[in-house]
Structure formats: C-alpha cells, structure tokens
Short mmCIF file of N, CA, C and O in Angstrom, two decimals:
data_model
loop_
_atom_site.label_atom_id
_atom_site.label_comp_id
_atom_site.label_asym_id
_atom_site.label_seq_id
_atom_site.Cartn_x
_atom_site.Cartn_y
_atom_site.Cartn_z
N MET A 93 0.84 -1.19 0.00
CA MET A 93 0.00 0.00 0.00
C MET A 93 0.88 1.24 0.00
O MET A 93 1.87 1.32 0.70
N LYS A 94 0.49 2.20 -0.79
CA LYS A 94 1.24 3.45 -0.88
C LYS A 94 1.00 4.31 0.35
O LYS A 94 -0.12 4.46 0.80
N ASP A 95 2.06 4.88 0.91
CA ASP A 95 1.95 5.73 2.09
C ASP A 95 1.49 7.14 1.75
O ASP A 95 0.97 7.84 2.59
N GLN A 96 1.71 7.58 0.53
CA GLN A 96 1.36 8.93 0.13
C GLN A 96 0.38 8.89 -1.03
O GLN A 96 0.34 7.93 -1.79
N ASN A 97 -0.39 9.95 -1.18
CA ASN A 97 -1.26 10.06 -2.34
C ASN A 97 -0.70 11.11 -3.29
O ASN A 97 0.31 11.75 -3.01
N GLU A 98 -1.37 11.29 -4.42
CA GLU A 98 -0.86 12.22 -5.43
C GLU A 98 -0.78 13.66 -4.92
O GLU A 98 0.08 14.43 -5.35
N PHE A 99 -1.66 14.03 -3.99
CA PHE A 99 -1.63 15.40 -3.49
C PHE A 99 -0.47 15.60 -2.52
O PHE A 99 0.15 16.66 -2.51
N GLN A 100 -0.17 14.58 -1.71
CA GLN A 100 1.02 14.68 -0.86
C GLN A 100 2.27 14.78 -1.73
O GLN A 100 3.18 15.52 -1.43
N ASP A 101 2.28 14.02 -2.83
CA ASP A 101 3.42 14.07 -3.74
C ASP A 101 3.57 15.44 -4.40
O ASP A 101 4.67 15.86 -4.71
N ALA A 102 2.45 16.14 -4.59
CA ALA A 102 2.48 17.47 -5.22
C ALA A 102 2.98 18.54 -4.26
O ALA A 102 3.41 19.61 -4.69
N TYR A 103 2.94 18.25 -2.95
CA TYR A 103 3.33 19.26 -1.98
C TYR A 103 4.85 19.40 -1.91
O TYR A 103 5.58 18.42 -1.82
N SER A 104 5.30 20.63 -1.96
CA SER A 104 6.67 21.00 -1.60
C SER A 104 6.58 22.44 -1.13
O SER A 104 5.66 23.17 -1.50
N GLU A 105 7.51 22.84 -0.32
CA GLU A 105 7.49 24.22 0.17
C GLU A 105 7.58 25.21 -1.00
O GLU A 105 6.87 26.21 -1.03
N GLN A 106 8.41 24.90 -1.98
CA GLN A 106 8.57 25.78 -3.14
C GLN A 106 7.25 25.86 -3.92
O GLN A 106 6.82 26.96 -4.30
N ASN A 107 6.60 24.72 -4.17
CA ASN A 107 5.32 24.73 -4.89
C ASN A 107 4.24 25.48 -4.11
O ASN A 107 3.42 26.18 -4.68
N PHE A 108 4.26 25.32 -2.78
CA PHE A 108 3.30 26.00 -1.93
C PHE A 108 3.42 27.52 -2.08
O PHE A 108 2.44 28.21 -2.34
N TRP A 109 4.63 28.04 -1.92
CA TRP A 109 4.82 29.49 -1.98
C TRP A 109 4.56 30.02 -3.38
O TRP A 109 4.02 31.12 -3.54
N ARG A 110 4.92 29.25 -4.39
CA ARG A 110 4.66 29.68 -5.78
C ARG A 110 3.15 29.83 -6.00
O ARG A 110 2.69 30.83 -6.52
N LYS A 111 2.37 28.84 -5.60
CA LYS A 111 0.92 28.88 -5.78
C LYS A 111 0.31 29.99 -4.93
O LYS A 111 -0.51 30.78 -5.41
N LEU A 112 0.71 30.06 -3.67
CA LEU A 112 0.11 31.02 -2.76
C LEU A 112 0.40 32.46 -3.17
O LEU A 112 -0.51 33.29 -3.20
N THR A 113 1.63 32.75 -3.51
CA THR A 113 1.95 34.13 -3.89
C THR A 113 1.37 34.49 -5.25
O THR A 113 1.02 35.64 -5.48
N GLY A 114 1.23 33.52 -6.12
CA GLY A 114 0.68 33.80 -7.44
C GLY A 114 -0.82 33.97 -7.46
O GLY A 114 -1.36 34.67 -8.31
N TYR A 115 -1.51 33.34 -6.51
CA TYR A 115 -2.97 33.32 -6.55
C TYR A 115 -3.62 33.85 -5.27
O TYR A 115 -4.82 33.68 -5.09
N ALA A 116 -2.87 34.49 -4.42
CA ALA A 116 -3.41 34.94 -3.13
C ALA A 116 -4.64 35.81 -3.29
O ALA A 116 -5.67 35.58 -2.64
N LYS A 117 -4.57 36.81 -4.12
CA LYS A 117 -5.70 37.73 -4.28
C LYS A 117 -6.91 37.03 -4.89
O LYS A 117 -8.04 37.23 -4.45
N SER A 118 -6.70 36.21 -5.91
CA SER A 118 -7.84 35.54 -6.53
C SER A 118 -8.42 34.44 -5.64
O SER A 118 -9.62 34.18 -5.67
N ALA A 119 -7.58 33.79 -4.83
CA ALA A 119 -8.06 32.75 -3.92
C ALA A 119 -8.84 33.37 -2.77
O ALA A 119 -9.78 32.77 -2.27
N GLY A 120 -8.44 34.55 -2.34
CA GLY A 120 -9.13 35.23 -1.25
C GLY A 120 -8.48 35.00 0.10
O GLY A 120 -7.75 34.03 0.31
N ARG A 121 -8.78 35.91 0.98
CA ARG A 121 -8.16 35.91 2.31
C ARG A 121 -8.43 34.63 3.09
O ARG A 121 -7.54 34.09 3.74
N GLU A 122 -9.65 34.10 3.03
CA GLU A 122 -9.99 32.92 3.83
C GLU A 122 -9.20 31.68 3.38
O GLU A 122 -8.69 30.93 4.20
N VAL A 123 -9.10 31.48 2.08
CA VAL A 123 -8.33 30.35 1.56
C VAL A 123 -6.86 30.51 1.94
O VAL A 123 -6.23 29.57 2.42
N VAL A 124 -6.33 31.70 1.75
CA VAL A 124 -4.93 31.97 2.07
C VAL A 124 -4.68 31.77 3.56
O VAL A 124 -3.68 31.15 3.95
N GLU A 125 -5.57 32.26 4.40
CA GLU A 125 -5.41 32.09 5.84
C GLU A 125 -5.38 30.61 6.22
O GLU A 125 -4.51 30.18 6.98
N ASN A 126 -6.29 29.83 5.69
CA ASN A 126 -6.31 28.40 6.00
C ASN A 126 -5.04 27.71 5.52
O ASN A 126 -4.48 26.87 6.22
N ALA A 127 -4.58 28.06 4.32
CA ALA A 127 -3.36 27.46 3.79
C ALA A 127 -2.16 27.82 4.66
O ALA A 127 -1.32 26.96 4.97
N LEU A 128 -2.09 29.07 5.08
CA LEU A 128 -0.97 29.50 5.94
C LEU A 128 -1.02 28.83 7.31
O LEU A 128 0.02 28.44 7.85
N LEU A 129 -2.21 28.72 7.90
CA LEU A 129 -2.33 28.03 9.19
C LEU A 129 -1.77 26.62 9.09
O LEU A 129 -1.02 26.17 9.96
N LEU A 130 -2.13 25.94 8.03
CA LEU A 130 -1.63 24.57 7.85
C LEU A 130 -0.13 24.54 7.59
O LEU A 130 0.59 23.72 8.17
N PHE A 131 0.34 25.45 6.75
CA PHE A 131 1.77 25.49 6.44
C PHE A 131 2.59 25.70 7.71
O PHE A 131 3.55 24.97 7.96
N TYR A 132 2.20 26.69 8.51
CA TYR A 132 2.97 26.96 9.73
C TYR A 132 2.78 25.86 10.78
O TYR A 132 3.72 25.56 11.53
N ALA A 133 1.63 25.22 10.82
CA ALA A 133 1.42 24.10 11.74
C ALA A 133 2.33 22.93 11.36
O ALA A 133 2.83 22.21 12.23
N MET A 134 2.55 22.75 10.07
CA MET A 134 3.42 21.68 9.61
C MET A 134 4.87 21.89 10.06
O MET A 134 5.62 20.93 10.22
N GLN A 135 5.24 23.14 10.29
CA GLN A 135 6.60 23.47 10.72
C GLN A 135 6.83 23.19 12.22
O GLN A 135 7.97 23.18 12.67
N GLU A 136 5.75 22.98 12.96
CA GLU A 136 5.85 22.77 14.40
C GLU A 136 6.51 21.42 14.70
O GLU A 136 6.12 20.39 14.15
N GLU A 137 7.50 21.44 15.58
CA GLU A 137 8.20 20.22 15.95
C GLU A 137 7.28 19.21 16.63
O GLU A 137 7.48 18.00 16.49
N ASP A 138 6.28 19.69 17.36
CA ASP A 138 5.39 18.80 18.10
C ASP A 138 4.37 18.09 17.21
O ASP A 138 3.73 17.14 17.65
N ALA A 139 4.22 18.53 15.98
CA ALA A 139 3.23 17.91 15.09
C ALA A 139 3.74 16.52 14.69
O ALA A 139 4.84 16.38 14.17
N PRO A 140 2.92 15.50 14.93
CA PRO A 140 3.34 14.13 14.58
C PRO A 140 3.28 13.88 13.07
O PRO A 140 2.69 14.68 12.31
N ALA A 141 3.83 12.77 12.66
CA ALA A 141 3.90 12.43 11.23
C ALA A 141 2.51 12.38 10.59
O ALA A 141 2.34 12.84 9.46
N TRP A 142 1.51 11.84 11.29
CA TRP A 142 0.17 11.75 10.70
C TRP A 142 -0.41 13.14 10.42
O TRP A 142 -1.07 13.35 9.41
N ALA A 143 -0.14 14.10 11.33
CA ALA A 143 -0.64 15.46 11.14
C ALA A 143 0.08 16.12 9.96
O ALA A 143 -0.56 16.79 9.14
N LYS A 144 1.38 15.92 9.86
CA LYS A 144 2.14 16.50 8.76
C LYS A 144 1.71 15.88 7.42
O LYS A 144 1.63 16.58 6.42
N ALA A 145 1.39 14.59 7.42
CA ALA A 145 0.91 13.93 6.20
C ALA A 145 -0.46 14.48 5.80
O ALA A 145 -0.73 14.71 4.62
N THR A 146 -1.33 14.71 6.79
CA THR A 146 -2.64 15.29 6.53
C THR A 146 -2.49 16.68 5.93
O THR A 146 -3.15 17.03 4.94
N ILE A 147 -1.60 17.47 6.51
CA ILE A 147 -1.36 18.83 6.02
C ILE A 147 -0.77 18.79 4.62
O ILE A 147 -1.20 19.54 3.74
N ALA A 148 0.21 17.92 4.38
CA ALA A 148 0.83 17.83 3.06
C ALA A 148 -0.20 17.46 2.00
O ALA A 148 -0.19 18.00 0.90
N GLY A 149 -1.11 16.56 2.35
CA GLY A 149 -2.17 16.18 1.40
C GLY A 149 -3.08 17.35 1.08
O GLY A 149 -3.42 17.59 -0.08
N ALA A 150 -3.48 18.08 2.11
CA ALA A 150 -4.39 19.23 1.90
C ALA A 150 -3.69 20.34 1.12
O ALA A 150 -4.28 20.93 0.20
N LEU A 151 -2.44 20.64 1.47
CA LEU A 151 -1.72 21.68 0.75
C LEU A 151 -1.38 21.24 -0.67
O LEU A 151 -1.38 22.06 -1.60
N GLY A 152 -1.14 19.95 -0.86
CA GLY A 152 -0.92 19.42 -2.21
C GLY A 152 -2.17 19.58 -3.06
O GLY A 152 -2.09 19.94 -4.24
N TYR A 153 -3.33 19.34 -2.47
CA TYR A 153 -4.60 19.53 -3.18
C TYR A 153 -4.75 21.00 -3.59
O TYR A 153 -5.18 21.30 -4.69
N PHE A 154 -4.37 21.90 -2.69
CA PHE A 154 -4.42 23.33 -2.98
C PHE A 154 -3.47 23.68 -4.13
O PHE A 154 -3.80 24.48 -5.00
N ILE A 155 -2.31 23.07 -4.16
CA ILE A 155 -1.30 23.38 -5.16
C ILE A 155 -1.70 22.90 -6.55
O ILE A 155 -1.49 23.60 -7.54
N VAL A 156 -2.29 21.72 -6.63
CA VAL A 156 -2.64 21.13 -7.92
C VAL A 156 -3.73 21.98 -8.58
O VAL A 156 -4.79 22.17 -8.00
N PRO A 157 -3.48 22.49 -9.78
CA PRO A 157 -4.46 23.40 -10.40
C PRO A 157 -5.72 22.73 -10.90
O PRO A 157 -6.76 23.36 -11.03
N ILE A 158 -5.68 21.44 -11.19
CA ILE A 158 -6.85 20.74 -11.67
C ILE A 158 -7.32 19.79 -10.57
O ILE A 158 -6.67 18.81 -10.26
N ASP A 159 -8.44 20.15 -9.95
CA ASP A 159 -9.01 19.33 -8.89
C ASP A 159 -10.51 19.28 -9.10
O ASP A 159 -10.97 19.39 -10.23
N ALA A 160 -11.30 19.12 -8.08
CA ALA A 160 -12.75 18.98 -8.24
C ALA A 160 -13.36 20.16 -8.99
O ALA A 160 -14.21 19.99 -9.85
N ILE A 161 -12.93 21.36 -8.66
CA ILE A 161 -13.35 22.57 -9.37
C ILE A 161 -12.07 23.29 -9.77
O ILE A 161 -11.28 23.65 -8.90
N ALA A 162 -11.86 23.47 -11.04
CA ALA A 162 -10.61 24.08 -11.52
C ALA A 162 -10.39 25.44 -10.86
O ALA A 162 -11.29 26.27 -10.81
N ASP A 163 -9.17 25.66 -10.37
CA ASP A 163 -8.83 26.91 -9.69
C ASP A 163 -8.87 28.12 -10.62
O ASP A 163 -8.89 29.25 -10.17
N LEU A 164 -8.90 27.88 -11.90
CA LEU A 164 -8.94 28.98 -12.86
C LEU A 164 -10.35 29.53 -13.06
O LEU A 164 -10.53 30.56 -13.68
N THR A 165 -11.35 28.83 -12.51
CA THR A 165 -12.73 29.28 -12.61
C THR A 165 -12.96 30.44 -11.66
O THR A 165 -12.78 30.28 -10.45
N PRO A 166 -13.35 31.61 -12.16
CA PRO A 166 -13.54 32.76 -11.27
C PRO A 166 -14.59 32.49 -10.19
O PRO A 166 -15.56 31.79 -10.42
N ALA A 167 -14.36 33.01 -9.03
CA ALA A 167 -15.28 33.00 -7.89
C ALA A 167 -15.44 31.64 -7.22
O ALA A 167 -15.33 31.55 -6.02
N VAL A 168 -15.69 30.57 -7.96
CA VAL A 168 -15.95 29.28 -7.32
C VAL A 168 -14.77 28.32 -7.39
O VAL A 168 -14.80 27.25 -6.80
N GLY A 169 -13.73 28.69 -8.11
CA GLY A 169 -12.60 27.79 -8.33
C GLY A 169 -11.88 27.34 -7.07
O GLY A 169 -11.24 26.29 -7.07
N TYR A 170 -11.98 28.11 -6.01
CA TYR A 170 -11.28 27.75 -4.77
C TYR A 170 -12.22 27.20 -3.71
O TYR A 170 -11.80 26.94 -2.58
N ALA A 171 -13.49 27.01 -4.02
CA ALA A 171 -14.45 26.51 -3.02
C ALA A 171 -14.06 25.13 -2.52
O ALA A 171 -14.13 24.85 -1.31
N ASP A 172 -13.67 24.25 -3.41
CA ASP A 172 -13.27 22.91 -2.99
C ASP A 172 -11.96 22.94 -2.20
O ASP A 172 -11.81 22.22 -1.22
N ASP A 173 -11.04 23.81 -2.61
CA ASP A 173 -9.79 23.96 -1.87
C ASP A 173 -10.07 24.40 -0.44
O ASP A 173 -9.48 23.88 0.51
N LEU A 174 -10.98 25.37 -0.30
CA LEU A 174 -11.34 25.86 1.03
C LEU A 174 -11.90 24.73 1.88
O LEU A 174 -11.55 24.59 3.05
N GLY A 175 -12.75 23.90 1.29
CA GLY A 175 -13.31 22.77 2.03
C GLY A 175 -12.25 21.78 2.48
O GLY A 175 -12.25 21.33 3.64
N VAL A 176 -11.33 21.46 1.61
CA VAL A 176 -10.25 20.51 1.95
C VAL A 176 -9.36 21.11 3.03
O VAL A 176 -8.99 20.43 4.00
N LEU A 177 -9.01 22.38 2.88
CA LEU A 177 -8.16 23.04 3.88
C LEU A 177 -8.87 23.10 5.24
O LEU A 177 -8.24 22.85 6.28
N ALA A 178 -10.16 23.40 5.24
CA ALA A 178 -10.92 23.47 6.49
C ALA A 178 -10.99 22.11 7.18
O ALA A 178 -10.88 22.02 8.41
N LEU A 179 -11.19 21.06 6.41
CA LEU A 179 -11.22 19.71 7.00
C LEU A 179 -9.86 19.35 7.61
O LEU A 179 -9.80 18.76 8.69
N ALA A 180 -8.80 19.71 6.92
CA ALA A 180 -7.46 19.44 7.45
C ALA A 180 -7.21 20.23 8.73
O ALA A 180 -6.64 19.70 9.69
N ILE A 181 -7.68 21.48 8.76
CA ILE A 181 -7.53 22.29 9.98
C ILE A 181 -8.27 21.63 11.14
O ILE A 181 -7.75 21.56 12.25
N ALA A 182 -9.47 21.14 10.89
CA ALA A 182 -10.23 20.47 11.94
C ALA A 182 -9.47 19.24 12.45
O ALA A 182 -9.45 18.96 13.65
N ALA A 183 -8.83 18.52 11.55
CA ALA A 183 -8.11 17.30 11.93
C ALA A 183 -6.85 17.58 12.74
O ALA A 183 -6.48 16.79 13.61
N VAL A 184 -6.19 18.71 12.48
CA VAL A 184 -4.91 18.99 13.15
C VAL A 184 -4.98 20.22 14.05
O VAL A 184 -3.95 20.80 14.39
N ALA A 185 -6.18 20.60 14.43
CA ALA A 185 -6.39 21.85 15.20
C ALA A 185 -5.52 21.96 16.43
O ALA A 185 -5.08 23.06 16.79
N GLN A 186 -5.23 20.86 17.08
CA GLN A 186 -4.43 20.93 18.31
C GLN A 186 -2.99 21.38 18.06
O GLN A 186 -2.29 21.76 18.99
N TYR A 187 -2.55 21.37 16.80
CA TYR A 187 -1.20 21.81 16.47
C TYR A 187 -1.17 23.23 15.91
O TYR A 187 -0.12 23.72 15.53
N ILE A 188 -2.32 23.88 15.88
CA ILE A 188 -2.40 25.28 15.46
C ILE A 188 -2.40 26.13 16.73
O ILE A 188 -3.43 26.40 17.31
N ASN A 189 -1.21 26.49 17.15
CA ASN A 189 -1.03 27.21 18.42
C ASN A 189 -0.91 28.71 18.18
O ASN A 189 -1.05 29.20 17.05
N ASP A 190 -0.64 29.44 19.24
CA ASP A 190 -0.55 30.91 19.15
C ASP A 190 0.57 31.36 18.21
O ASP A 190 0.42 32.36 17.49
N ASP A 191 1.68 30.64 18.19
CA ASP A 191 2.80 30.99 17.31
C ASP A 191 2.38 30.83 15.84
O ASP A 191 2.67 31.70 15.00
N VAL A 192 1.69 29.75 15.53
CA VAL A 192 1.20 29.50 14.18
C VAL A 192 0.22 30.60 13.77
O VAL A 192 0.30 31.15 12.67
N ARG A 193 -0.67 30.96 14.67
CA ARG A 193 -1.66 32.01 14.39
C ARG A 193 -0.97 33.37 14.19
O ARG A 193 -1.37 34.15 13.31
N ALA A 194 0.05 33.66 14.98
CA ALA A 194 0.76 34.94 14.85
C ALA A 194 1.50 35.03 13.52
O ALA A 194 1.47 36.08 12.85
N LYS A 195 2.17 33.96 13.12
CA LYS A 195 2.87 33.95 11.83
C LYS A 195 1.88 34.13 10.68
O LYS A 195 2.14 34.86 9.73
N THR A 196 0.75 33.45 10.79
CA THR A 196 -0.29 33.56 9.76
C THR A 196 -0.82 34.99 9.69
O THR A 196 -0.95 35.56 8.60
N ALA A 197 -1.13 35.58 10.84
CA ALA A 197 -1.66 36.94 10.88
C ALA A 197 -0.67 37.94 10.29
O ALA A 197 -1.06 38.85 9.53
N ALA A 198 0.60 37.78 10.60
CA ALA A 198 1.62 38.69 10.08
C ALA A 198 1.70 38.60 8.56
O ALA A 198 1.78 39.62 7.86
N LYS A 199 1.68 37.39 8.03
CA LYS A 199 1.77 37.21 6.58
C LYS A 199 0.51 37.75 5.90
O LYS A 199 0.58 38.42 4.87
N LEU A 200 -0.66 37.50 6.49
CA LEU A 200 -1.91 38.02 5.92
C LEU A 200 -1.91 39.55 5.89
O LEU A 200 -2.31 40.15 4.89
N ASP A 201 -1.46 40.17 6.97
CA ASP A 201 -1.42 41.63 7.02
C ASP A 201 -0.45 42.19 5.98
O ASP A 201 -0.72 43.23 5.37
N SER A 202 0.67 41.50 5.76
CA SER A 202 1.63 42.00 4.78
C SER A 202 1.08 41.87 3.36
O SER A 202 1.41 42.69 2.50
N TRP A 203 0.24 40.88 3.10
CA TRP A 203 -0.30 40.69 1.76
C TRP A 203 -1.61 41.43 1.53
O TRP A 203 -1.84 41.97 0.47
N PHE A 204 -2.49 41.39 2.54
CA PHE A 204 -3.83 41.94 2.36
C PHE A 204 -4.05 43.26 3.08
O PHE A 204 -4.98 43.97 2.79
N GLY A 205 -3.20 43.55 4.08
CA GLY A 205 -3.37 44.76 4.88
C GLY A 205 -4.53 44.63 5.84
O GLY A 205 -5.29 43.67 5.81
N ASP A 206 -4.67 45.60 6.72
CA ASP A 206 -5.74 45.60 7.72
C ASP A 206 -7.11 45.86 7.12
O ASP A 206 -8.12 45.43 7.65
N ASP A 207 -7.16 46.55 6.00
CA ASP A 207 -8.45 46.92 5.40
C ASP A 207 -9.23 45.74 4.86
O ASP A 207 -10.44 45.82 4.70
N ASP A 208 -8.56 44.64 4.59
CA ASP A 208 -9.21 43.48 3.98
C ASP A 208 -9.64 42.43 5.02
O ASP A 208 -10.07 41.36 4.67
N LYS A 209 -9.50 42.74 6.30
CA LYS A 209 -9.89 41.80 7.35
C LYS A 209 -11.40 41.66 7.41
O LYS A 209 -12.12 42.66 7.32
N PRO A 210 -11.90 40.43 7.59
CA PRO A 210 -13.35 40.27 7.73
C PRO A 210 -13.83 40.85 9.04
O PRO A 210 -13.10 40.91 10.02
N ASP A 211 -15.08 41.32 9.06
CA ASP A 211 -15.65 41.90 10.28
C ASP A 211 -16.05 40.84 11.26
O ASP A 211 -16.34 39.76 10.98
#
C-alpha cells in the first residue's frame, strides 16, 4: 500500500509558496489564511507524522491546479480547496497554536493589509 497520495506528492514548500503568492488575491483571504495556518502548523516540531501527512495532502490539493473545481474558474474555483483546507484544519487543530496564528496573521497583514480583514 502506498503511504502517500498524489496530493502529498504534489506538496513541496517551493510549490506552496509559488501557488500562494501567485494566486493569493484571486483565492481570497480565507483560503490563504487556512493554507498559511496549515503550512505553519506543519513546521511545528510537536506535530506528529500523521498530522504532517494530513497537512501535506491538503496543501498538495491546494497546489494542484486541476481538482474537483478548476482553480482557474472565477469565484468558485477555490471553493473545494477551502473545504479541503478546512477539514485538514479540523483534523490537526491541536497543532495550530498561538505561534502558528501569529505567523499567519503577520503574513496576511503583509499581503492583504488591515483593510481586507473580515468583520
């Protein structure tokens, strides 16, 4: 049995940053926030292998441009990505600590600024 799936295989830090920086505005703040939360949670030393594999799969799904709904489709193209990222966050929530949230908030503010924060 294979230990990884095609989406885990698609994940790399370089591919993650390329996709995120290239599509941040079109993906929207919520998708970007969820992706960053997972990315920074994956960097945590306390996160076990199963959590990192879950995160790699979800971020790999985000990276792959052709998935359930093509990311190139305006407005709805990232809906499936958001769902996958949200499910992964629920699965690894205990590894999303204050440090992960602070790194995510800092990166979001640098990309979107304070004016784009949801109410």
